Short mmCIF file of C-alpha atoms in Angstrom, two decimals:
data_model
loop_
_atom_site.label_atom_id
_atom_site.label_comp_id
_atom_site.label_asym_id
_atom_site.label_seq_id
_atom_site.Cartn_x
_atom_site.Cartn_y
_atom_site.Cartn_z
CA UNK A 1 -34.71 -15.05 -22.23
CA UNK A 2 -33.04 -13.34 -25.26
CA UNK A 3 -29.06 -12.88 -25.46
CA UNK A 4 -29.54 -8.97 -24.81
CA UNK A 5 -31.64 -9.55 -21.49
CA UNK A 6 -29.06 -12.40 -20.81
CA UNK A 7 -26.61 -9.59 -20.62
CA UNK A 8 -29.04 -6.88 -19.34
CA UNK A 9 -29.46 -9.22 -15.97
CA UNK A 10 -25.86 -10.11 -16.08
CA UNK A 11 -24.78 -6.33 -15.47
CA UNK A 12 -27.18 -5.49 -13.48
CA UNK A 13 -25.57 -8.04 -10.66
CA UNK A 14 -22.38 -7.13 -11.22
CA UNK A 15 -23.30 -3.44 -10.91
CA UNK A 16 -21.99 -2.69 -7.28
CA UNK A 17 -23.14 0.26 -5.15
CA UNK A 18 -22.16 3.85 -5.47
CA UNK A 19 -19.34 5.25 -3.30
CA UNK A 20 -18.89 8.51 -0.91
CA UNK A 21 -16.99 10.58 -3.29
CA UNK A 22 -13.46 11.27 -2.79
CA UNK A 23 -12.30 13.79 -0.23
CA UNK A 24 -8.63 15.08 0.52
CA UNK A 25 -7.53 15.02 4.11
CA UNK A 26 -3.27 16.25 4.99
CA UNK A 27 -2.35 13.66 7.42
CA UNK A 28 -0.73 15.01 10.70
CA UNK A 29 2.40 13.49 11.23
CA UNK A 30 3.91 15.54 13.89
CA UNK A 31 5.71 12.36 15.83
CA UNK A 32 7.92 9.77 14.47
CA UNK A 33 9.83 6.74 16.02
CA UNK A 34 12.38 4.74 14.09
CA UNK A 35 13.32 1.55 15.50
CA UNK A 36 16.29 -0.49 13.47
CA UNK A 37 17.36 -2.92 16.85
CA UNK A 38 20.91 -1.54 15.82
CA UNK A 39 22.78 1.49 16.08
CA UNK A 40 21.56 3.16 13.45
CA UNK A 41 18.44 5.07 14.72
CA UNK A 42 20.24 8.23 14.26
CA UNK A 43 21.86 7.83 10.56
CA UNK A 44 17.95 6.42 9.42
CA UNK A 45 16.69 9.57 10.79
CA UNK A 46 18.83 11.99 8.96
CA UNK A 47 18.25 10.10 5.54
CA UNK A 48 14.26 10.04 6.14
CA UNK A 49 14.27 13.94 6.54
CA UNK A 50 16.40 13.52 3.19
CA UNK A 51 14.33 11.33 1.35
CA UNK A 52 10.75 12.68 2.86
CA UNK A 53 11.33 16.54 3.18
CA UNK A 54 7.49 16.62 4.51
CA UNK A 55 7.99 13.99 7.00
CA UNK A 56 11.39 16.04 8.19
CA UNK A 57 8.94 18.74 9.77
CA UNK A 58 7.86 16.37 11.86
CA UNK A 59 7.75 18.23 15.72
CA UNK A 60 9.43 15.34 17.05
CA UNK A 61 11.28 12.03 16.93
CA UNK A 62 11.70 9.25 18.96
CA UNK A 63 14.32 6.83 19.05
CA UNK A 64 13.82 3.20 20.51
CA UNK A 65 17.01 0.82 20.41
CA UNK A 66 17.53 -2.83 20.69
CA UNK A 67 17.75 -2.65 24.47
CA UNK A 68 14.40 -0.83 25.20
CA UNK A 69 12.55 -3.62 24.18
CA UNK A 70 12.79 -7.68 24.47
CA UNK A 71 9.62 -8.92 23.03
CA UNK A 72 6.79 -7.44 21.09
CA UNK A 73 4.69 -6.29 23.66
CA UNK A 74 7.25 -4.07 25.24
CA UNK A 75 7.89 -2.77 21.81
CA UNK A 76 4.20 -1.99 21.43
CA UNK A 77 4.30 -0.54 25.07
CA UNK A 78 6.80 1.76 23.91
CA UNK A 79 5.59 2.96 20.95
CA UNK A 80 1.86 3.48 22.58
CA UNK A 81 3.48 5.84 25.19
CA UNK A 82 5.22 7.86 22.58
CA UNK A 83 2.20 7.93 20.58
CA UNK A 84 3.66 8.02 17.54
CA UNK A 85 2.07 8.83 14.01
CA UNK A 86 4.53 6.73 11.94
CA UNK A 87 6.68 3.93 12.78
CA UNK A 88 9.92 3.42 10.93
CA UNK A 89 11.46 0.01 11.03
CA UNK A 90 13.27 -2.59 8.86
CA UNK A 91 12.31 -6.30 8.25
CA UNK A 92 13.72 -9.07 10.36
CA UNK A 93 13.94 -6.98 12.89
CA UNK A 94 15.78 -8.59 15.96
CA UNK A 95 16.47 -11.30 13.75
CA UNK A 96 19.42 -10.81 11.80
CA UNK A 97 21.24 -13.99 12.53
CA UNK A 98 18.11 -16.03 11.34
CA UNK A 99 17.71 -14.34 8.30
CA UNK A 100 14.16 -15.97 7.42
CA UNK A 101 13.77 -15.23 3.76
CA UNK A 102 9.73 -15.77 3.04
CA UNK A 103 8.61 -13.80 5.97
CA UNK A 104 9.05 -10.03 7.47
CA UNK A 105 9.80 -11.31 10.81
CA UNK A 106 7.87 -11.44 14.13
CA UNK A 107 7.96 -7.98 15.05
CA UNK A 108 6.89 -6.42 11.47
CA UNK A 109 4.47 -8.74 11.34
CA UNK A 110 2.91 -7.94 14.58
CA UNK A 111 3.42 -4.81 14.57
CA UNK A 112 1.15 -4.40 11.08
CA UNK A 113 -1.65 -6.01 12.67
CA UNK A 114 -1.87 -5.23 16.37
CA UNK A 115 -1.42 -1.25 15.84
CA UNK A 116 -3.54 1.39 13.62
CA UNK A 117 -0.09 3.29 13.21
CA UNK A 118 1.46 3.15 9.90
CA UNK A 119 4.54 2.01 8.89
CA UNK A 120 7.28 2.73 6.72
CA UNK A 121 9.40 -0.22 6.09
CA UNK A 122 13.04 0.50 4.82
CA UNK A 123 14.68 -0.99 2.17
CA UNK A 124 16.43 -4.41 2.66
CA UNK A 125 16.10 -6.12 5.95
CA UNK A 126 18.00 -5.73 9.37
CA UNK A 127 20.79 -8.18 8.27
CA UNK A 128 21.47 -6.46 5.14
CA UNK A 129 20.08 -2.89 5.15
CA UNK A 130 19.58 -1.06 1.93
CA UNK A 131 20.48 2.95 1.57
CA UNK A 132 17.43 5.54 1.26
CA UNK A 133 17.88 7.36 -1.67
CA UNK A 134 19.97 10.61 -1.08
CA UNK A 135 17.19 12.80 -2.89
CA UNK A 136 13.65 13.50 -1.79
CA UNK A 137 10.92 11.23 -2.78
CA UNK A 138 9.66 12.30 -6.00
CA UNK A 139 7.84 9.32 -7.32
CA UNK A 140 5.00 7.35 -5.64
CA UNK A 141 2.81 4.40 -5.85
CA UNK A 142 -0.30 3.56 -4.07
CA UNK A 143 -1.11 0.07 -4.70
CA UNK A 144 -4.58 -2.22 -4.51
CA UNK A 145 -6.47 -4.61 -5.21
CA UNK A 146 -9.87 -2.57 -4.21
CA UNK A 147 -8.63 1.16 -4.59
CA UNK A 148 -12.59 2.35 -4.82
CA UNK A 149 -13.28 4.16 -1.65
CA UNK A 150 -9.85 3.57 -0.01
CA UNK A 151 -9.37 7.65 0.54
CA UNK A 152 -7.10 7.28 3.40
CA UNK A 153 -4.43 5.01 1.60
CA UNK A 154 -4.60 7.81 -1.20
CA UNK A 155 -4.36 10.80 1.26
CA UNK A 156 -1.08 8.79 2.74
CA UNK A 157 0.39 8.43 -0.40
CA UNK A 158 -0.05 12.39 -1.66
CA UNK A 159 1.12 12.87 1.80
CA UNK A 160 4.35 11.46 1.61
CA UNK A 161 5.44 12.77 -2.14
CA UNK A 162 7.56 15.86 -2.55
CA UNK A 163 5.74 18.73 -3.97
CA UNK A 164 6.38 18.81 -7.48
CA UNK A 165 6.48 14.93 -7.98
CA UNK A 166 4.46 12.54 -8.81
CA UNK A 167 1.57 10.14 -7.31
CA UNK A 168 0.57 6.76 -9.03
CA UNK A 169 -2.74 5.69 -7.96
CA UNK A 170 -2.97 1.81 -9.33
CA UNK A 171 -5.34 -0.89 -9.17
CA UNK A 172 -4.62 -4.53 -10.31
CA UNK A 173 -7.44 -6.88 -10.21
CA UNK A 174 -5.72 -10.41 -9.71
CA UNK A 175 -6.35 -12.45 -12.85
CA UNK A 176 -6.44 -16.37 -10.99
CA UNK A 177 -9.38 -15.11 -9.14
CA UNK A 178 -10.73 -13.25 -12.42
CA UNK A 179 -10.94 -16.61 -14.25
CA UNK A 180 -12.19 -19.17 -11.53
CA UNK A 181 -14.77 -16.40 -11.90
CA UNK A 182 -15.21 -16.84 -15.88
CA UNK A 183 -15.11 -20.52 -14.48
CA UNK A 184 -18.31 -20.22 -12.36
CA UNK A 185 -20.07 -17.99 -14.94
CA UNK A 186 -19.62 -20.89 -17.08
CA UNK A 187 -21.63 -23.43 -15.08
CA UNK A 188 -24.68 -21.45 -15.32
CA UNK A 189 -26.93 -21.81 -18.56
CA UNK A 190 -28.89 -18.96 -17.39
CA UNK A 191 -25.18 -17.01 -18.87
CA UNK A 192 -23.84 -16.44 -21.88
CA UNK A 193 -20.15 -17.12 -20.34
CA UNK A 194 -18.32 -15.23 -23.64
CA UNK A 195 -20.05 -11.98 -22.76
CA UNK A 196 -21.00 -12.50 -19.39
CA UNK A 197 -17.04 -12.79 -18.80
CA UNK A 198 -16.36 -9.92 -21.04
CA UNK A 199 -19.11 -7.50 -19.13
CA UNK A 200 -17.69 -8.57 -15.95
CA UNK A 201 -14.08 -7.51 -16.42
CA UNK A 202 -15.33 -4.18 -18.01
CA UNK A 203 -17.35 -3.51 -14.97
CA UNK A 204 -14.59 -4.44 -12.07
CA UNK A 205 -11.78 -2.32 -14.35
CA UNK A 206 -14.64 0.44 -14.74
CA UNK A 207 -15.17 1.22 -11.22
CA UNK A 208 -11.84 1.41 -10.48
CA UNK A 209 -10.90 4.10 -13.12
CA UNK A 210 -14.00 6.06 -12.47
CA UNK A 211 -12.89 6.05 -8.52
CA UNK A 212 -9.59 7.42 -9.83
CA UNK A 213 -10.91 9.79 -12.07
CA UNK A 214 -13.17 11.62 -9.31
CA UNK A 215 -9.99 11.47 -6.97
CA UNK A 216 -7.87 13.15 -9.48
CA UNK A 217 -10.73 15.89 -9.57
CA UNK A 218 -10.54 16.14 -5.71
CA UNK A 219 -6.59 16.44 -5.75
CA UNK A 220 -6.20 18.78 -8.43
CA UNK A 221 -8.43 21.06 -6.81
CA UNK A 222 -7.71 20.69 -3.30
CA UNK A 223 -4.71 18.29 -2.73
CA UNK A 224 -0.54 19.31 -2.74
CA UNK A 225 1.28 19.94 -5.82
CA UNK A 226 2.01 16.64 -7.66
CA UNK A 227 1.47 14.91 -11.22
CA UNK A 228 -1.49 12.32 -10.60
CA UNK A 229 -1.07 9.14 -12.81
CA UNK A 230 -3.29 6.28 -13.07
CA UNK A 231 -2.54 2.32 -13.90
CA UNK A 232 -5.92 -0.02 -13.73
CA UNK A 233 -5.75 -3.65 -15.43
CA UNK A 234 -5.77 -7.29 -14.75
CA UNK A 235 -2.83 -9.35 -13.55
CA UNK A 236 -0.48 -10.98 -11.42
CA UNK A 237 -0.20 -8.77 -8.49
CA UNK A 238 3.62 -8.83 -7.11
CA UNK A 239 4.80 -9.40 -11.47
CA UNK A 240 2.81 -6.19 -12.42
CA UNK A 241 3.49 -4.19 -9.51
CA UNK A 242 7.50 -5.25 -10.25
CA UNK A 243 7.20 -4.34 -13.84
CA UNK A 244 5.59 -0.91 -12.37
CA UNK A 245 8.13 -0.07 -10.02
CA UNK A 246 11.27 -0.80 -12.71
CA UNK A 247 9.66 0.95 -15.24
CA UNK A 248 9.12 4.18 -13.57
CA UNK A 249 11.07 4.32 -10.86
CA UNK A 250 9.21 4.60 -8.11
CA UNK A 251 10.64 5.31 -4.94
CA UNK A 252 8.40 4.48 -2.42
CA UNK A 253 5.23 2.45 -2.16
CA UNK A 254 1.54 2.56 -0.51
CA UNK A 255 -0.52 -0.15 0.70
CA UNK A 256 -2.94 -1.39 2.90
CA UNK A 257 -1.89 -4.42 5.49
CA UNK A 258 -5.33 -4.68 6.77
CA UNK A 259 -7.97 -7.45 6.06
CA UNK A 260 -11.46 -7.18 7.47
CA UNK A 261 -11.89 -10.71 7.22
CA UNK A 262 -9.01 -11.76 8.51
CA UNK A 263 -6.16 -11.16 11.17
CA UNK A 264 -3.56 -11.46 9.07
CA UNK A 265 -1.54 -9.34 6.60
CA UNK A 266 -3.48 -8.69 3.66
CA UNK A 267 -2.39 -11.18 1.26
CA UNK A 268 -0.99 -8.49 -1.72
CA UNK A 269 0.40 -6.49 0.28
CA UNK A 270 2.36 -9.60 2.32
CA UNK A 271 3.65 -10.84 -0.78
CA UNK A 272 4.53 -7.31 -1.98
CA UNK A 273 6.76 -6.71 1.26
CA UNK A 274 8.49 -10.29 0.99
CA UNK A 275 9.49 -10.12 -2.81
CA UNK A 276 10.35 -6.16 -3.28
CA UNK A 277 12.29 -5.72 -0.60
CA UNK A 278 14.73 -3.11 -2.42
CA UNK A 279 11.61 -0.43 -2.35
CA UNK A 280 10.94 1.08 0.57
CA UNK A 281 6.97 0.32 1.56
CA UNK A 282 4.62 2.59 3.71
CA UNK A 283 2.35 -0.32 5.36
CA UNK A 284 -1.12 1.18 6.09
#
């Protein structure tokens, strides 16, 4: 087999399957319930309507203290009755005088996993609550590791910028995974691994920007007014994302807490709610 069919073959496995093209959806979000454990329902709800103008016209919002709810069923009782279409809550909920500092506590946790509801985790944790930012949310990022076909973590992140900001849609493909790949490419003769590694990364990168590209399309001609940015590379997830949010400020960000192969948090976006904890995250 010649080097070019070597390469040929190569791409042709790689290649992955076309997707449904993009297509813009508003979210309804005519019910919220904020639930701190504390006193402090009331002063969270006045800063969201600050902070997420859209979110303010919500028809209605529900309040759920510390004493409406001893465990995590009851919570999720609560919440199911209200049927809520966003969820506003802080980490360590209920646990403020543990103050576990690798985890988001029981209840965020849980409540991730065992409801379909998003949620929009404030800033800081219950011990040591952080301030929403005074001004409305101009400046978003949705985050991912597999942003191709993920329209309704886009549509959630348009939905919750102010009109006239502006929506990141980013994409880092983890590079310790990357390279055990380049690894196993390596073992096979069949492979050139120098090019073989080099088509590979082009092709993962590739069909994330060209998902972008056809969403941009799609928003521009049918989504709310905002500046649509882009960020696709290779990297360590929670450093990039960090160096992201610092350098342009963003204010809030998207991501996706569900794992089809698994029952826990999805691991990027786990790590991402443990080590940025001074950005307020809407968990999907």
């Amino acid at each position: 087999m010649s080097r070019l069919d070597q390469i040929d073959e190569f791409e042709s496995l790689f290649r992955r399957s076309e997707r449904e093209p993009f297509v813009f959806a508003d979210i309804p979000i005519e019910s919220v319930a904020v639930v701190t454990g504390d006193e402090s329902n009331q002063a969270v709800q006045d800063s969201l309507k600050r902070f997420l103008p859209r979110i303010g016209e919500a028809a209605s919002w529900h309040s759920i203290g510390g004493g409406d709810f001893s465990n995590v069923a009851e919570l999720l009782e609560r919440i199911d009755a209200q049927q809520v279409d966003l969820l506003v809550t802080r980490r360590h909920l209920q646990e403020e005088n543990l103050a576990p500092q690798h985890s988001l506590g029981v209840y965020l946790d849980e409540l991730t996993q065992r409801t379909s509801i998003p949620v929009l985790v404030l800033p800081g944790t219950a011990r040591t609550p952080m301030e929403l930012s005074t001004e409305p949310c101009r400046r978003v990022m949705v985050v991912a590791d597999h942003i191709s076909g993920d329209h309704r973590l886009i549509n959630y992140g348009t939905r919750m910028c102010t009109e006239g900001g502006s929506v990141w849609l980013c994409h880092v493909e983890d590079d310790m995974i990357f390279q055990r790949f380049v690894q196993a490419i390596e073992q096979i003769p069949e492979i050139t691994s120098e090019p073989g590694a080099t088509l590979l990364e082009e092709q993962l990168l590739k069909e994330a920007h060209d998902f972008i590209e056809t969403c941009f399309g799609t928003l521009r001609e049918t989504g709310p007014n905002v500046s649509l940015k882009s960020h696709v590379a290779m990297g360590h997830h929670v450093t990039e994302y960090r160096r992201l949010v610092d350098e342009n400020e963003i204010e809030l960000l998207v991501a996706n807490t569900k794992d089809d192969d698994q029952l826990a948090m999805h691991g990027m976006a786990y790590s991402l709610s443990v080590e940025l904890v001074d950005v307020p995250m809407l968990l999907l």
